[in-house]
mmCIF file of C-alpha atoms in Angstrom:
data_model
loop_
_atom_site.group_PDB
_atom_site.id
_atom_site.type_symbol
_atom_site.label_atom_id
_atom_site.label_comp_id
_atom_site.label_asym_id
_atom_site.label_seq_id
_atom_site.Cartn_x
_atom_site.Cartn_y
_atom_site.Cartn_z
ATOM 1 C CA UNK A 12 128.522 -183.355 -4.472
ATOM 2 C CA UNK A 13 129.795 -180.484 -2.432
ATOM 3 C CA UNK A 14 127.981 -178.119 -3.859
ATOM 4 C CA UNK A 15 124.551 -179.862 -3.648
ATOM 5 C CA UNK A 16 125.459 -180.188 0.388
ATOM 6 C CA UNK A 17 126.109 -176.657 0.089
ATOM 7 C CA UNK A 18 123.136 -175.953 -1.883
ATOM 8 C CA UNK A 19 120.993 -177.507 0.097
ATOM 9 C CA UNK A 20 122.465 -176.163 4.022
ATOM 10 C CA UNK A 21 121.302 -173.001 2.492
ATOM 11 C CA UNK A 22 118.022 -173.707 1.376
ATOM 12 C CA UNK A 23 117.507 -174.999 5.275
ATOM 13 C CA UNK A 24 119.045 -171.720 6.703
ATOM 14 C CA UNK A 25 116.501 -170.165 4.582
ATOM 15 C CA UNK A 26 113.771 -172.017 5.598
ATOM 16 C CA UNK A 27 114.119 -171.874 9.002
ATOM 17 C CA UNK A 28 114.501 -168.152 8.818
ATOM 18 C CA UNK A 29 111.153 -168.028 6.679
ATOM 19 C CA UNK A 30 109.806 -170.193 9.883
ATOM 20 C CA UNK A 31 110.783 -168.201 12.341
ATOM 21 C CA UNK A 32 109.634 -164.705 10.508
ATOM 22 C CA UNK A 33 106.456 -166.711 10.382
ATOM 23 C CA UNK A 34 106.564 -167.262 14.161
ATOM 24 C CA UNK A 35 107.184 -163.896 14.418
ATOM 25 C CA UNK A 36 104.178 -162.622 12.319
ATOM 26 C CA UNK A 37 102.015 -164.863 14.197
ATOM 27 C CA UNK A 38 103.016 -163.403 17.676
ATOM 28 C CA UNK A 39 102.922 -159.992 16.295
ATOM 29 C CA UNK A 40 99.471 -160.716 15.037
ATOM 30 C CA UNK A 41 98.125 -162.592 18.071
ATOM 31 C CA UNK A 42 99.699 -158.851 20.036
ATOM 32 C CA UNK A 43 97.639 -156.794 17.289
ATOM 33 C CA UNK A 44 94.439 -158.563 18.122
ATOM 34 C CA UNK A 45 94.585 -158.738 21.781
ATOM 35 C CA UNK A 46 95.448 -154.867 21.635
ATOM 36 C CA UNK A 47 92.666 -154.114 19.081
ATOM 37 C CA UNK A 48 89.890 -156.230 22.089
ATOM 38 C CA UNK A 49 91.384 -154.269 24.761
ATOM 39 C CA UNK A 50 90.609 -150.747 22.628
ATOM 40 C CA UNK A 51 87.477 -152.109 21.779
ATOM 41 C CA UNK A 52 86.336 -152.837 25.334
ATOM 42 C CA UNK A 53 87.388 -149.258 26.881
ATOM 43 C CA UNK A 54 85.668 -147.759 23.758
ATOM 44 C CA UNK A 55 82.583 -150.003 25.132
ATOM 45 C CA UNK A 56 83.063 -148.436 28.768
ATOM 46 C CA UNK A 57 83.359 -145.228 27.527
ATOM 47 C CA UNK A 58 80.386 -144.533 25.586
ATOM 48 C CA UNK A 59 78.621 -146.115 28.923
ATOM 49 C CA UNK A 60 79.636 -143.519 30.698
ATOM 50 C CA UNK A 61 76.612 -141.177 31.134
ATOM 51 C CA UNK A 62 76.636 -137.813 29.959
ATOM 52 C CA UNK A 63 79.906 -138.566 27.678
ATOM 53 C CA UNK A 64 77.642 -140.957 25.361
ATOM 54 C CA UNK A 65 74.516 -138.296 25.587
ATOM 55 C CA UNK A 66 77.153 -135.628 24.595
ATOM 56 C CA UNK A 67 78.083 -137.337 21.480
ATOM 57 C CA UNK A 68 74.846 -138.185 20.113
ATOM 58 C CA UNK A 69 73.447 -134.764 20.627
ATOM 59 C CA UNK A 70 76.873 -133.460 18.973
ATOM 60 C CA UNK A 71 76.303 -135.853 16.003
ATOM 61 C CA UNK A 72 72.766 -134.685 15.706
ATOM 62 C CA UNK A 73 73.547 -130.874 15.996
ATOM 63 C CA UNK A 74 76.409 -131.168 13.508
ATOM 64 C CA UNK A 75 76.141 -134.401 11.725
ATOM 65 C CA UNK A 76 79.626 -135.493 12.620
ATOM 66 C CA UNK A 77 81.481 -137.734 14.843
ATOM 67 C CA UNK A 78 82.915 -136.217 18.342
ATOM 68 C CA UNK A 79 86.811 -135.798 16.822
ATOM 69 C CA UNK A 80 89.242 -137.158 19.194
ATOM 70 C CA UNK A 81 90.943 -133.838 20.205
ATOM 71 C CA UNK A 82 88.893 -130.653 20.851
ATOM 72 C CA UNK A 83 91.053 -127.907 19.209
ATOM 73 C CA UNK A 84 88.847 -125.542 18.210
ATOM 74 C CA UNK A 85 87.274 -122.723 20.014
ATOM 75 C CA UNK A 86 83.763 -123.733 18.326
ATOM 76 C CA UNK A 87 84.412 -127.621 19.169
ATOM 77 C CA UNK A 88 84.917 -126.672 22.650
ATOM 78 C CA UNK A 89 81.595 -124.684 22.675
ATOM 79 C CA UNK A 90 79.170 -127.466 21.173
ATOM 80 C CA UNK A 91 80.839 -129.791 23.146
ATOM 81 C CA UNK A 92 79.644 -127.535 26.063
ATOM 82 C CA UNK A 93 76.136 -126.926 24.822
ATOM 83 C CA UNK A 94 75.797 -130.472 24.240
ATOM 84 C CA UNK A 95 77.390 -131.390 28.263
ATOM 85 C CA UNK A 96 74.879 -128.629 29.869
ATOM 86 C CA UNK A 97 71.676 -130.352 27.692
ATOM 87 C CA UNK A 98 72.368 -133.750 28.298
ATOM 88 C CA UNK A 99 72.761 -132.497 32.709
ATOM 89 C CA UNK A 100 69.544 -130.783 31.761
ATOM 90 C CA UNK A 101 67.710 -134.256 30.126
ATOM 91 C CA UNK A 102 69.121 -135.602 33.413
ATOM 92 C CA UNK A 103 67.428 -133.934 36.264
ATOM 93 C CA UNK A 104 63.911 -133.937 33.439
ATOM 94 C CA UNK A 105 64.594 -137.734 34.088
ATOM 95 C CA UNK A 106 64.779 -137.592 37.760
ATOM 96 C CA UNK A 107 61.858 -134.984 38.026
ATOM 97 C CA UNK A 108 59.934 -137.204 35.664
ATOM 98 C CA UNK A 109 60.274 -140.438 38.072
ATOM 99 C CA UNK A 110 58.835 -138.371 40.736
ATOM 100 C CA UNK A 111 55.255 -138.200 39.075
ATOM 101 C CA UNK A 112 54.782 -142.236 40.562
ATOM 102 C CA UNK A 113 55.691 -140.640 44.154
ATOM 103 C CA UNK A 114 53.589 -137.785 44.643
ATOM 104 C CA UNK A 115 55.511 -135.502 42.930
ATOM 105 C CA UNK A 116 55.276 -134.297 39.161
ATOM 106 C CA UNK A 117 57.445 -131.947 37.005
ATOM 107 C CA UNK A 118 55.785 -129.892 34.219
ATOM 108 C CA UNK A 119 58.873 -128.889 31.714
ATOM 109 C CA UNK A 120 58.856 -126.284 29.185
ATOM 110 C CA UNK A 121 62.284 -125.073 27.199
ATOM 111 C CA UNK A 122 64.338 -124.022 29.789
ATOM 112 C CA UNK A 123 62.075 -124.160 33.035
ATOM 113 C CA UNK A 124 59.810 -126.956 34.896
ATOM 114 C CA UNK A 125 57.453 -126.588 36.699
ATOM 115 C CA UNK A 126 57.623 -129.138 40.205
ATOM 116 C CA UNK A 127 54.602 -130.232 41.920
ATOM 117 C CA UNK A 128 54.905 -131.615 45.770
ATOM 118 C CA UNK A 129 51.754 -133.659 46.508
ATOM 119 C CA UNK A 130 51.244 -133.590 50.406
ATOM 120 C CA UNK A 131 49.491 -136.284 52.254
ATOM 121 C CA UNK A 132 48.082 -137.221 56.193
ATOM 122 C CA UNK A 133 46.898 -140.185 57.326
ATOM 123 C CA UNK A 134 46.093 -141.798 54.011
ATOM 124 C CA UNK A 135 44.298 -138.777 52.607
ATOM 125 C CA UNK A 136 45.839 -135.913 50.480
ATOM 126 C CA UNK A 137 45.906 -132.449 50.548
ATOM 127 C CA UNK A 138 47.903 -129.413 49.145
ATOM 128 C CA UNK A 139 49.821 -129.552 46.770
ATOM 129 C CA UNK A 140 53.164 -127.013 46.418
ATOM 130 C CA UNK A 141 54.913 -125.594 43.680
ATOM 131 C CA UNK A 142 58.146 -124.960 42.571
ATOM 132 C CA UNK A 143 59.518 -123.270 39.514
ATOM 133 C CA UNK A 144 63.211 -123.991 38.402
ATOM 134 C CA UNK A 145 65.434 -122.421 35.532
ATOM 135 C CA UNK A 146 68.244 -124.079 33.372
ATOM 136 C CA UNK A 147 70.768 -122.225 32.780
ATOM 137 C CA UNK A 148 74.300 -122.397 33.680
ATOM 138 C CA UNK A 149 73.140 -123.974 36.801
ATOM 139 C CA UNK A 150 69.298 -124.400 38.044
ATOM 140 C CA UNK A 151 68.074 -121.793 39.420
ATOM 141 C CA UNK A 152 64.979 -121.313 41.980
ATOM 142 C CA UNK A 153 61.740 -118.983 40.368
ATOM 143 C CA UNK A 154 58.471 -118.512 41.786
ATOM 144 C CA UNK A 155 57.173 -120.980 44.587
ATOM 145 C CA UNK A 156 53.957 -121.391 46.883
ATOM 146 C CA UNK A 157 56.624 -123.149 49.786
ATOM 147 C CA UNK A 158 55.450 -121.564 52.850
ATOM 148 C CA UNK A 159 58.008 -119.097 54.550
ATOM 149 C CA UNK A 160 58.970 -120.774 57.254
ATOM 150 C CA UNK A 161 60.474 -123.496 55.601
ATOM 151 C CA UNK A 162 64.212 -123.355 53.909
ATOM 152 C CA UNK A 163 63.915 -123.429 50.605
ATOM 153 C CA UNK A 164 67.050 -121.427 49.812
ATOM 154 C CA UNK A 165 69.129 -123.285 52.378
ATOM 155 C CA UNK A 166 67.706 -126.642 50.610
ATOM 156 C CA UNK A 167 68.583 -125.471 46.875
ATOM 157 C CA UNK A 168 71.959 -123.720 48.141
ATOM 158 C CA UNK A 169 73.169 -127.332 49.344
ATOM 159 C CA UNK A 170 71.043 -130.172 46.946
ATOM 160 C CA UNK A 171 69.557 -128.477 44.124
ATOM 161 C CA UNK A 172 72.910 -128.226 42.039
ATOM 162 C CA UNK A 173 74.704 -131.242 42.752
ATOM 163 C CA UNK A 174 71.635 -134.159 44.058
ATOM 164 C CA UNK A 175 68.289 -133.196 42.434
ATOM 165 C CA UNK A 176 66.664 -136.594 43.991
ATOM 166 C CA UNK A 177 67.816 -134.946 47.919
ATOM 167 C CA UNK A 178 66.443 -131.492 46.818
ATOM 168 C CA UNK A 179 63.365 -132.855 46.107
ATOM 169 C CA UNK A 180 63.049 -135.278 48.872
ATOM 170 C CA UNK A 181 64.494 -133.082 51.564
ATOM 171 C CA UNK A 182 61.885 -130.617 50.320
ATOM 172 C CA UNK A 183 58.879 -132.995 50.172
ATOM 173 C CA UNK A 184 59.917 -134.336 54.209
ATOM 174 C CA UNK A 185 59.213 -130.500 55.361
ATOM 175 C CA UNK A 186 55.551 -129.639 53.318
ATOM 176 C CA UNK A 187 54.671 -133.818 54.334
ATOM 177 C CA UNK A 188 56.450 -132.652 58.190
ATOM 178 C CA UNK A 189 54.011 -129.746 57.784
ATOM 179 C CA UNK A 190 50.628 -130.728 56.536
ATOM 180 C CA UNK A 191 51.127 -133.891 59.193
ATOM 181 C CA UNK A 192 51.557 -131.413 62.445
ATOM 182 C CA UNK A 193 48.536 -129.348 60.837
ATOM 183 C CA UNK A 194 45.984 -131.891 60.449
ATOM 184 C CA UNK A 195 47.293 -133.281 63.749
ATOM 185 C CA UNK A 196 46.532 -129.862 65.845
ATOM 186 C CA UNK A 197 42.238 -129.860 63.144
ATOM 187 C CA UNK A 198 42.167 -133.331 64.815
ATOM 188 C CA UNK A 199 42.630 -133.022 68.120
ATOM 189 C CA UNK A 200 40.239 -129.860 67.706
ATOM 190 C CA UNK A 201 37.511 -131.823 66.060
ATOM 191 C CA UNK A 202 37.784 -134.906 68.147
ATOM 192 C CA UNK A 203 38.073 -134.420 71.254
ATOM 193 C CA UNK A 204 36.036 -130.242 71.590
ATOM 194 C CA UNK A 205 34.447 -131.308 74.581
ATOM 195 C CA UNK A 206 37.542 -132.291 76.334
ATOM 196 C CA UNK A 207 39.414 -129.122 75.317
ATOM 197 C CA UNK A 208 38.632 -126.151 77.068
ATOM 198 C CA UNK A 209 39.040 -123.087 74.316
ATOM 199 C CA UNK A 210 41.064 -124.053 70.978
ATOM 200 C CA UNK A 211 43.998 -125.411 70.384
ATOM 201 C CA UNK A 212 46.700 -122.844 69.501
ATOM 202 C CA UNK A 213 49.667 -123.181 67.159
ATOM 203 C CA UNK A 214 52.091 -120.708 65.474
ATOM 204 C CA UNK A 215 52.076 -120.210 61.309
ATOM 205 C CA UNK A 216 54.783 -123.685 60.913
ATOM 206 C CA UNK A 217 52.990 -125.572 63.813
ATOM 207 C CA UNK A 218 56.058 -126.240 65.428
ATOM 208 C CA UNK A 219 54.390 -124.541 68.531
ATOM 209 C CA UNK A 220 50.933 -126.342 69.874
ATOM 210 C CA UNK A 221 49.456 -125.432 72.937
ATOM 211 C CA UNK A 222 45.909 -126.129 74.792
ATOM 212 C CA UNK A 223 44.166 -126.508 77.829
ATOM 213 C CA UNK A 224 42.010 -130.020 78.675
ATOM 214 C CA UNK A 225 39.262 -129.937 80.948
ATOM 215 C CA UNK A 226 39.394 -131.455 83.813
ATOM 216 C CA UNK A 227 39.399 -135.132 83.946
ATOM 217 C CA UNK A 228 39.123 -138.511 85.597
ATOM 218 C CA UNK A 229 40.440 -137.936 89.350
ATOM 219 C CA UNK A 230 42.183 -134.587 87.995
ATOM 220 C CA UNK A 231 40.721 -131.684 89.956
ATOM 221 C CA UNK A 232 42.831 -129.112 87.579
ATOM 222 C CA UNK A 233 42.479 -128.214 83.687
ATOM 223 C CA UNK A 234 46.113 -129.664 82.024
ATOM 224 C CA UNK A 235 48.331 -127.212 80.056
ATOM 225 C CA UNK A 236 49.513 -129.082 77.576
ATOM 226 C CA UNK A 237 52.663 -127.433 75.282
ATOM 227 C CA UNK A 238 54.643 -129.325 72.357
ATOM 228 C CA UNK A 239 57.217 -128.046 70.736
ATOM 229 C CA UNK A 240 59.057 -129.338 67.365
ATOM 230 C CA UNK A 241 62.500 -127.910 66.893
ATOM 231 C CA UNK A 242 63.060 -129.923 63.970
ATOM 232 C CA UNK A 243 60.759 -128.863 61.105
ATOM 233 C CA UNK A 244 61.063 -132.200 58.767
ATOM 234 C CA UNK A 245 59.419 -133.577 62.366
ATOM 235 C CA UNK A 246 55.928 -134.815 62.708
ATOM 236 C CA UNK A 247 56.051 -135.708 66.612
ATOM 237 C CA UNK A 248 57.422 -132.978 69.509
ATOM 238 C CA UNK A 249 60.710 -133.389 70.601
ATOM 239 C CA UNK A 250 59.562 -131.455 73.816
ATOM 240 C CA UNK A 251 56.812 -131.840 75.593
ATOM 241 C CA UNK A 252 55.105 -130.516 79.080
ATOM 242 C CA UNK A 253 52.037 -131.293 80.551
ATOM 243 C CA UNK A 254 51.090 -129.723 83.902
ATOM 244 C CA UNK A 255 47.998 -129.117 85.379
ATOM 245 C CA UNK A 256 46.992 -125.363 85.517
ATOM 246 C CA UNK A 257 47.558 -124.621 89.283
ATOM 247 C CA UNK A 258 50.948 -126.924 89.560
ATOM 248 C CA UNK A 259 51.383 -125.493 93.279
ATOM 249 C CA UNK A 260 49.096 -127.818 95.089
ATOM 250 C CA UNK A 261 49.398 -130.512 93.416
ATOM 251 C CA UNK A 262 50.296 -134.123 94.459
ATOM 252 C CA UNK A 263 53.613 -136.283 94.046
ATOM 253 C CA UNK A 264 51.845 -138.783 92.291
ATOM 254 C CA UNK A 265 49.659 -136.588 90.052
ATOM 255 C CA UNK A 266 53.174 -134.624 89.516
ATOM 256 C CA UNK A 267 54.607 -138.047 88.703
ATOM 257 C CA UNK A 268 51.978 -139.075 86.094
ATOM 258 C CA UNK A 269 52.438 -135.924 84.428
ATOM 259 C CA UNK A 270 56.129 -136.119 83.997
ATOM 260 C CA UNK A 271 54.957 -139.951 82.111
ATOM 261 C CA UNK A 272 52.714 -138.672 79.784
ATOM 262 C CA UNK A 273 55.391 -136.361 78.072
ATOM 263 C CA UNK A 274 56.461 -140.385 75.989
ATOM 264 C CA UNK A 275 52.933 -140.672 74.702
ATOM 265 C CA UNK A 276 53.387 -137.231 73.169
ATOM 266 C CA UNK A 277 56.586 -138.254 71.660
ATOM 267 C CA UNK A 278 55.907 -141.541 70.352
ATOM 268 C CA UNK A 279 52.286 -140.864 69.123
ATOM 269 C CA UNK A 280 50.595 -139.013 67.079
ATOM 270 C CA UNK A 281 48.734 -135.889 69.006
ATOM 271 C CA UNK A 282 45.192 -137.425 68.631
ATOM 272 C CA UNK A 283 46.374 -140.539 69.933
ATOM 273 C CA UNK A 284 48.324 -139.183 72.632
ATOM 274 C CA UNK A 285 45.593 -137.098 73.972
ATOM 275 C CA UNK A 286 43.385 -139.833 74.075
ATOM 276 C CA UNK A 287 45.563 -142.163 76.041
ATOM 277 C CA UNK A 288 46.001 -139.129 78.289
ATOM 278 C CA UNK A 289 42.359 -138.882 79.111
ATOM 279 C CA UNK A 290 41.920 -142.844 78.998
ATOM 280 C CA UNK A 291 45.031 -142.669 82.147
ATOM 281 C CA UNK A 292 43.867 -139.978 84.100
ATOM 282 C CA UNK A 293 41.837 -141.960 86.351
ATOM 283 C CA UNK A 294 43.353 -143.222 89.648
ATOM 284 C CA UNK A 295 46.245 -140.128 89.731
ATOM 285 C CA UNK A 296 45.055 -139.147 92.975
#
């Protein structure tokens, strides 16, 4: 009888150990699993990280083999490289590519494209300018129709490399800046001839207008009028003087309205301007 009670306190001992290396398995297994979600989900993130998941497809397509966990090879290293500086280089064909539904257009062939900068006034297009980049190590500027006086360099020595999208826009504000003040200056020319006496001047940018109006209204004097854009992305003067071409005998009030229509100059395009100008010049006596 003893030994049955014996027999049997050590069949419970062992079953309770078997129960509690059961526990154990469980709670090592429920660990396992929540470890194993947590690798899968930063796997997940990490192939969504943009070029890391382009590098590893074009490395399985060069070679045919899996990215290996640890680059230890001098040859690893260099597809792994190759495959970096192609997928940066799909990258700004991407960005160049979305530009074609904004006026602007990339033409790419191997290593070079060929950008296209549509310019517009008013509703009505003109121009367009080209740029030619190189991939290589880093993008490089090639042949370009951008005239002189704007910055190219300056733009591609602070965007080109590190924000493609700011290169181009920056870029696109000065030729649209441009082709605005141009057409501005033919306008005023063609619109309002009889009013003007001579042409109206400009230098090579048109960041410089000058011309002389007739006289008008109560004016007794022709009006020297001279705008000035220090800020080439601009398409309205940032200074401005109007004065009529004798400014010695003039009157305080005439003096006055002159000073007043510097705002129309600044807030208006030049057509505009000019004809509010004429429309005011009665009564300045």
């Amino acid at each position: 009888m003893a030994s049955l009670d014996e027999t049997e306190g050590q069949a419970a001992k062992k079953l309770k150990l078997v129960n509690d290396e059961t526990a154990d398995v469980i709670a090592l297994k429920t660990q396992y699993e929540c470890l194993l979600s947590k690798k899968t989900a930063l796997q997940t993130e990490l192939q969504n990280v943009y070029p890391d998941r382009l590098a590893n497809t074009l490395i399985r397509e060069a070679t045919g083999r899996e990215v290996p966990d640890v680059i230890s090879s001098s040859s690893q290293r260099e597809i792994l490289v190759r495959a970096v500086r192609t997928a940066e280089r799909r990258k700004h064909e991407n960005i160049l590519l979305a530009y074609r539904l904004a006026g602007l257009s990339a033409i790419v062939k191997g290593t070079s494209a060929r950008l296209t900068i549509e310019t517009s006034h008013d509703g009505e297009y003109f121009e367009p300018f080209y740029v030619e980049l190189e991939f290589a190590d880093k993008i490089h500027l090639g042949c370009h129709t951008v005239p002189y006086f704007i910055p190219l360099k300056s733009i591609a020595s602070s965007h080109l490399n590190s924000n493609m999208k700011l290169f181009v826009s920056t870029l696109s504000r000065y030729l649209n800046a441009y082709v605005s003040r141009r057409q501005q200056a033919y306008n005023v020319q063609q619109q309002h001839r009889d009013a003007i006496s001579g042409s109206v001047d400009s230098s090579f940018a048109v960041d410089y207008v000058h011309f002389t109006l007739k006289p008008v209204g109560d004016l007794e004097e022709p009006l020297i009028v001279r705008l000035l854009y220090t800020d080439l992305k601009a398409m309205l003067p940032d200074k401005v003087n109007v004065k009529p071409k004798d400014s010695q005998s003039i009157s305080p009030t005439v003096r006055k309205w002159c000073r007043q229509q510097k705002a129309f100059f600044k807030e208006h395009e030049l057509p505009e301007a000019l004809e509010t100008l004429i429309a005011s010049a009665a009564n300045t006596k």
